Tab-separated table of C-alpha atoms in Angstrom:
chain	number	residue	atom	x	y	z
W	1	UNK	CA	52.413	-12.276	142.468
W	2	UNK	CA	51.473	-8.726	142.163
W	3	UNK	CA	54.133	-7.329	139.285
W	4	UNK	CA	54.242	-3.960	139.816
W	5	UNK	CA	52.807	-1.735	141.850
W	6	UNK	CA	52.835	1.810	141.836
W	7	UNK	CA	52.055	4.173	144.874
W	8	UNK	CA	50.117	6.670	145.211
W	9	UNK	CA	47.023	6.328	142.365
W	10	UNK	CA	46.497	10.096	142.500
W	11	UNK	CA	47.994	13.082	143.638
W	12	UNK	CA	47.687	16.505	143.399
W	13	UNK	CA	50.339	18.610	144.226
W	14	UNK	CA	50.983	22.598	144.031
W	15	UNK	CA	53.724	24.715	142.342
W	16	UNK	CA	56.825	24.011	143.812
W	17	UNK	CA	55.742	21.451	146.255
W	18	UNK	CA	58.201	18.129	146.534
W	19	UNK	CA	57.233	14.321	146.194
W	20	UNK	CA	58.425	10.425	145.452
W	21	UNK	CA	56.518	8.088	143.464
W	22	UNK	CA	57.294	4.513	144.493
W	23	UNK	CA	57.270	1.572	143.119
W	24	UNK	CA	58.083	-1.961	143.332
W	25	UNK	CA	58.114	-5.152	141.397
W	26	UNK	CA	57.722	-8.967	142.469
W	27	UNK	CA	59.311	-10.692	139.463
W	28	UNK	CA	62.837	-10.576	140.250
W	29	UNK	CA	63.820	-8.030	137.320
W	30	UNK	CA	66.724	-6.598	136.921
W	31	UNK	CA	65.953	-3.464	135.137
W	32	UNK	CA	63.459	-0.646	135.619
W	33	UNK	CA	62.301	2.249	134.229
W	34	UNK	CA	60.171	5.148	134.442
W	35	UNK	CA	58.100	7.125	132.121
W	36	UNK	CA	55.606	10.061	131.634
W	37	UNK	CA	52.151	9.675	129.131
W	38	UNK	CA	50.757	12.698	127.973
W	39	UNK	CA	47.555	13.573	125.442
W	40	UNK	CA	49.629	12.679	121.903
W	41	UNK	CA	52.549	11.850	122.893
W	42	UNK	CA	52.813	8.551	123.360
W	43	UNK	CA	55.187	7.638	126.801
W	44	UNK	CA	58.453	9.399	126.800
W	45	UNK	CA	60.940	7.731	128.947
W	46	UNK	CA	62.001	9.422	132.314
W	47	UNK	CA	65.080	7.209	133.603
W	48	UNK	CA	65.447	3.816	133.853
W	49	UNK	CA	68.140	1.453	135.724
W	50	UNK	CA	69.267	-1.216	133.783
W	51	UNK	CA	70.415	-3.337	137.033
W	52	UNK	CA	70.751	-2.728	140.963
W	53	UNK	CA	73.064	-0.149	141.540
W	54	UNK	CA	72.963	2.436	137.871
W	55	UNK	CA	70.757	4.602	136.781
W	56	UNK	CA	70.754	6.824	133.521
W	57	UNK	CA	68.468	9.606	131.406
W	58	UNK	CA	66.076	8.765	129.338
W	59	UNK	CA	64.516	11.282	127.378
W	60	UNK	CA	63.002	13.776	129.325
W	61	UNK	CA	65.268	13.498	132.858
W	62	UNK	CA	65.110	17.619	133.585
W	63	UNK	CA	62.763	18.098	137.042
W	64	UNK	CA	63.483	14.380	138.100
W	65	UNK	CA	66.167	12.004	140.384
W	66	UNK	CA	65.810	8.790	140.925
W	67	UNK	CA	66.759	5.861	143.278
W	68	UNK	CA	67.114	2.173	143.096
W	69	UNK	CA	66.619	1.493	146.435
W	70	UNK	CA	67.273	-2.422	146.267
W	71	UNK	CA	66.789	-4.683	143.266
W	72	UNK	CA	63.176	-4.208	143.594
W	73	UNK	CA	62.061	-1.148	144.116
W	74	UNK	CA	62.847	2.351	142.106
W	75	UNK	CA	61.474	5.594	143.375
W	76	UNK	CA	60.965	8.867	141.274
W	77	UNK	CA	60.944	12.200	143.033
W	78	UNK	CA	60.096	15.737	141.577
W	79	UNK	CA	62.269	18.178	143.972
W	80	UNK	CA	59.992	21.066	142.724
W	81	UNK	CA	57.383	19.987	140.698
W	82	UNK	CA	55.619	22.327	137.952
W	83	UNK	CA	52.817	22.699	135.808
W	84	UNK	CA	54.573	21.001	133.209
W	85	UNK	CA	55.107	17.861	135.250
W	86	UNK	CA	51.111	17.214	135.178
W	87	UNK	CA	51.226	13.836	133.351
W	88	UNK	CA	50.298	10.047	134.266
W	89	UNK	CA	53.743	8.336	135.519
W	90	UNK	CA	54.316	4.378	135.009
W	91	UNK	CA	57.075	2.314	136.554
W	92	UNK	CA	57.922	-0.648	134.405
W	93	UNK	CA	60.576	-3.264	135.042
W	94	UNK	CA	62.041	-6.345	132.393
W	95	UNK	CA	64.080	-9.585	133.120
W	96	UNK	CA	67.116	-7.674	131.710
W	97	UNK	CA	68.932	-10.904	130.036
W	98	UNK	CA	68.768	-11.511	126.418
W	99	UNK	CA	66.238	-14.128	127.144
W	100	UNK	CA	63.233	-11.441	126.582
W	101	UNK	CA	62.959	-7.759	126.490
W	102	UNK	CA	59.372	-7.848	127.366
W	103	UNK	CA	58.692	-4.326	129.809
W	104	UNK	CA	55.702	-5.249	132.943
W	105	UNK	CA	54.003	-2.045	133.318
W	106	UNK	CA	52.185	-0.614	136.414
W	107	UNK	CA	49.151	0.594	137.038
W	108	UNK	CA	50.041	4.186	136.770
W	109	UNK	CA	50.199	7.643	139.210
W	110	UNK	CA	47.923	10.691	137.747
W	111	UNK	CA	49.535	13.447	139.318
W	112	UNK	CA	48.340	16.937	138.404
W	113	UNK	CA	50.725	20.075	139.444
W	114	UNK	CA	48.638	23.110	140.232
I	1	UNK	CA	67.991	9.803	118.448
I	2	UNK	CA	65.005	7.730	117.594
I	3	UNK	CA	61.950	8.992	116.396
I	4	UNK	CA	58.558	6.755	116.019
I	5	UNK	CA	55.889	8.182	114.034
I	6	UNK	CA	52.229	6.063	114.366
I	7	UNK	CA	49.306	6.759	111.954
I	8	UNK	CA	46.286	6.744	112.232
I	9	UNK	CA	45.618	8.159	115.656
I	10	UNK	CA	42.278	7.213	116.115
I	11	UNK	CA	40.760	4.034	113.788
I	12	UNK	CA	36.948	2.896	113.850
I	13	UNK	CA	35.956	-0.395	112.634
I	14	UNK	CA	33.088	-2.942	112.613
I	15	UNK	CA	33.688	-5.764	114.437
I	16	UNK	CA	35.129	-8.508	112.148
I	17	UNK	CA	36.682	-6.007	109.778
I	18	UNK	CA	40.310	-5.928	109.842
I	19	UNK	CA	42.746	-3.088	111.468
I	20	UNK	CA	45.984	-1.912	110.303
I	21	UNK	CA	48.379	0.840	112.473
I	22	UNK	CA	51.556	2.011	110.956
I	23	UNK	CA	55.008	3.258	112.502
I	24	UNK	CA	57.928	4.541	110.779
I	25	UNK	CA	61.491	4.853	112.847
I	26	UNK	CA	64.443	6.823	111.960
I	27	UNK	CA	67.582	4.781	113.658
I	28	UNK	CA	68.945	1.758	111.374
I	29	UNK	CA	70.750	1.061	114.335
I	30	UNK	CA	66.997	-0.095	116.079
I	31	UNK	CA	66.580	-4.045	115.917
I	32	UNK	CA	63.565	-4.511	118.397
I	33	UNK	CA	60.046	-3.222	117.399
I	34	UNK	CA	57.234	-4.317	120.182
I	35	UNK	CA	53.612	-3.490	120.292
I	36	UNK	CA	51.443	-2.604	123.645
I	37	UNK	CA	47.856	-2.513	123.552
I	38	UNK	CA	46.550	0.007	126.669
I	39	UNK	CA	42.936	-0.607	128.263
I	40	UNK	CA	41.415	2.604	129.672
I	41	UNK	CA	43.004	2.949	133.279
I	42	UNK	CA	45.947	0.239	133.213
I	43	UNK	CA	49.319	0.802	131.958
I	44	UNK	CA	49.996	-0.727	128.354
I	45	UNK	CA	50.621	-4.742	128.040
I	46	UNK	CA	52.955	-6.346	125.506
I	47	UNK	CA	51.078	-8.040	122.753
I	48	UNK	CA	53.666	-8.637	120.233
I	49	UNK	CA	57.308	-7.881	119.556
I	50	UNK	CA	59.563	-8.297	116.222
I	51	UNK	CA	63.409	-8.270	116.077
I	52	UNK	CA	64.848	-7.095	112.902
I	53	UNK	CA	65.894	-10.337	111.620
I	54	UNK	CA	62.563	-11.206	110.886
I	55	UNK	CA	60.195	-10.017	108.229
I	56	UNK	CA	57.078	-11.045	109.566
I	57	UNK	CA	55.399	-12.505	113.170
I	58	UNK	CA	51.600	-13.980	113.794
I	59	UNK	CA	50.090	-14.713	117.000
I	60	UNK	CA	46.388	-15.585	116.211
I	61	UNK	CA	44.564	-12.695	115.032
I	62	UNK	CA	47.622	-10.244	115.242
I	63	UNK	CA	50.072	-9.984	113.337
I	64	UNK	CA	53.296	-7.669	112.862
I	65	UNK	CA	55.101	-6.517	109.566
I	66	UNK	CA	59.023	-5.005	109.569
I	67	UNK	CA	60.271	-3.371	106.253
I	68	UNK	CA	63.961	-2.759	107.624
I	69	UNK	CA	64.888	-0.772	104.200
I	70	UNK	CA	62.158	1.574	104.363
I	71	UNK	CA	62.205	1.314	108.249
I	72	UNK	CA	58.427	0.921	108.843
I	73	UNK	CA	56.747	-1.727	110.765
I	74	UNK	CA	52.776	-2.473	110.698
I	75	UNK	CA	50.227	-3.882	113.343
I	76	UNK	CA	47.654	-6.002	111.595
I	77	UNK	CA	44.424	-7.373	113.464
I	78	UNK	CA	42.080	-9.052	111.852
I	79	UNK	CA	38.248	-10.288	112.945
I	80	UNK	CA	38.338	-7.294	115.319
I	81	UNK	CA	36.462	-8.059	118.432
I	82	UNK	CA	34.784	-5.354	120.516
I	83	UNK	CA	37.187	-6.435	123.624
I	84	UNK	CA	39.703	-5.357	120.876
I	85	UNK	CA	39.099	-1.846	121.798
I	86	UNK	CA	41.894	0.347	122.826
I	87	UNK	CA	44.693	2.815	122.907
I	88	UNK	CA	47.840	0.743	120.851
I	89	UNK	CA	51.575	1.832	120.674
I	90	UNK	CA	54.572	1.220	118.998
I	91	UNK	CA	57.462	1.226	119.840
I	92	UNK	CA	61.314	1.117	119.000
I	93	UNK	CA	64.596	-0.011	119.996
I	94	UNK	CA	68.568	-0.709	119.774
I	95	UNK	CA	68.903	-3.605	122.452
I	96	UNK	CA	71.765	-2.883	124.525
I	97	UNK	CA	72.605	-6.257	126.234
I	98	UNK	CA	69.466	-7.386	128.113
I	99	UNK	CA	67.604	-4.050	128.838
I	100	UNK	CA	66.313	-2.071	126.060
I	101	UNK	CA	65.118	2.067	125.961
I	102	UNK	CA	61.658	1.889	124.216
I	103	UNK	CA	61.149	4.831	122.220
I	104	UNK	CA	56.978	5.368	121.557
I	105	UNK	CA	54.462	6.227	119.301
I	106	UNK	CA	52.106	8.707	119.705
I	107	UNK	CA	49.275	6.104	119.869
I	108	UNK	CA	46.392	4.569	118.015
I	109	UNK	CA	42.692	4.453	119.798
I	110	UNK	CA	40.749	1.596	117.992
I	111	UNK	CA	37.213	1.513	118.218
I	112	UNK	CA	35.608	-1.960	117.474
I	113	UNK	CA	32.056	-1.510	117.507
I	114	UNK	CA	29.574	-4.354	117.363
């Protein structure tokens, strides 16, 4: 049982250069979500699908699409990434029933935007 | 929207002294108040969660206060350890069925030292 993994660890990326984070969870969730941490600001969320099949803005959606590929995996891809988008991204995903609320993070992709 | 302010940012204790973070939140409508404790390098971990119903939750050293009227909830550890050592968060929510938008502090780092 792995929870959820995040791919890749690191990656740097220039000025207007495209790319998907993946990631995938082993617990059967049903919702996911994705978010951004930056220096003191806590972790802003990105957009997060609250079962197979939707998807909807978080906070800070601008730069960003998303895909939930199947019920357990949901990408995140930067179409033209900028300076700006220099953050560490987690994937998290919860059972999505009343019975808990609890979020399973990842291990997180440091991706700096030159 | 929600807004989740955390104070102190940074806190430095002897081990076995006690350590208190604060959060306020501006949205009544918010009913689900978790904490996450992150380790340097691995995305944050749930270590204890409220719902607004209740005034007060322990869970061996930790604890977690909720004042819904003046919509502030505190993290209490006590007999700090040096493993206790970390970046915490709060967060906030209004559950929406089973899935749940986490809005976050900015963050506390806790130094424990022996």
């Amino acid at each position: 049982n792995a929870g959820v993994t995040q791919t890749p660890k690191f990656q740097v990326l220039k000025t207007g250069q495209s790319m998907t984070l993946q990631c995938a969870q082993d617990m059967n969730h049903n919702s996911m979500y994705w978010y951004r941490q930056d220096p003191g600001m806590g972790l802003r969320l990105i957009y997060y699908s609250a079962s197979e099949g939707t998807t909807d803005k978080g906070e800070v959606p601008n730069g960003y699409n998303v895909s939930r590929l199947n019920k357990r995996e949901f990408s995140l891809r930067l179409e033209s990434a900028a300076p700006s988008q220099t953050s560490v991204y987690f994937c998290a995903s919860s059972d999505g029933t009343a019975r808990t609320h609890e979020q399973y993070f990842g291990p997180g992709t440091r991706l700096t935007v030159t | 929207g929600e807004n989740v302010e955390q104070h102190p940012s940074t806190l430095s204790v002897q081990e076995g002294d006690s350590a208190v973070i604060k959060c306020t939140y501006s949205d009544s409508a918010s009913n689900y108040f978790p904490w996450y404790k992150q380790e340097l390098g691995k995305g944050p971990q749930l270590i204890i969660d409220i719902r607004s119903n209740v005034g007060e939750k322990k869970d061996q050293r930790i604890a977690v206060t909720l004042n819904k009227t003046a919509k502030h909830f505190s993290l209490h550890i006590t007999e700090t350890q040096p493993e206790d050592s970390a970046v915490y968060f709060c967060a906030a929510s209004p559950l929406s069925g089973g899935y749940n938008k986490l809005i976050f502090g900015a963050g506390t780092r806790l130094a424990v030292h022996p």
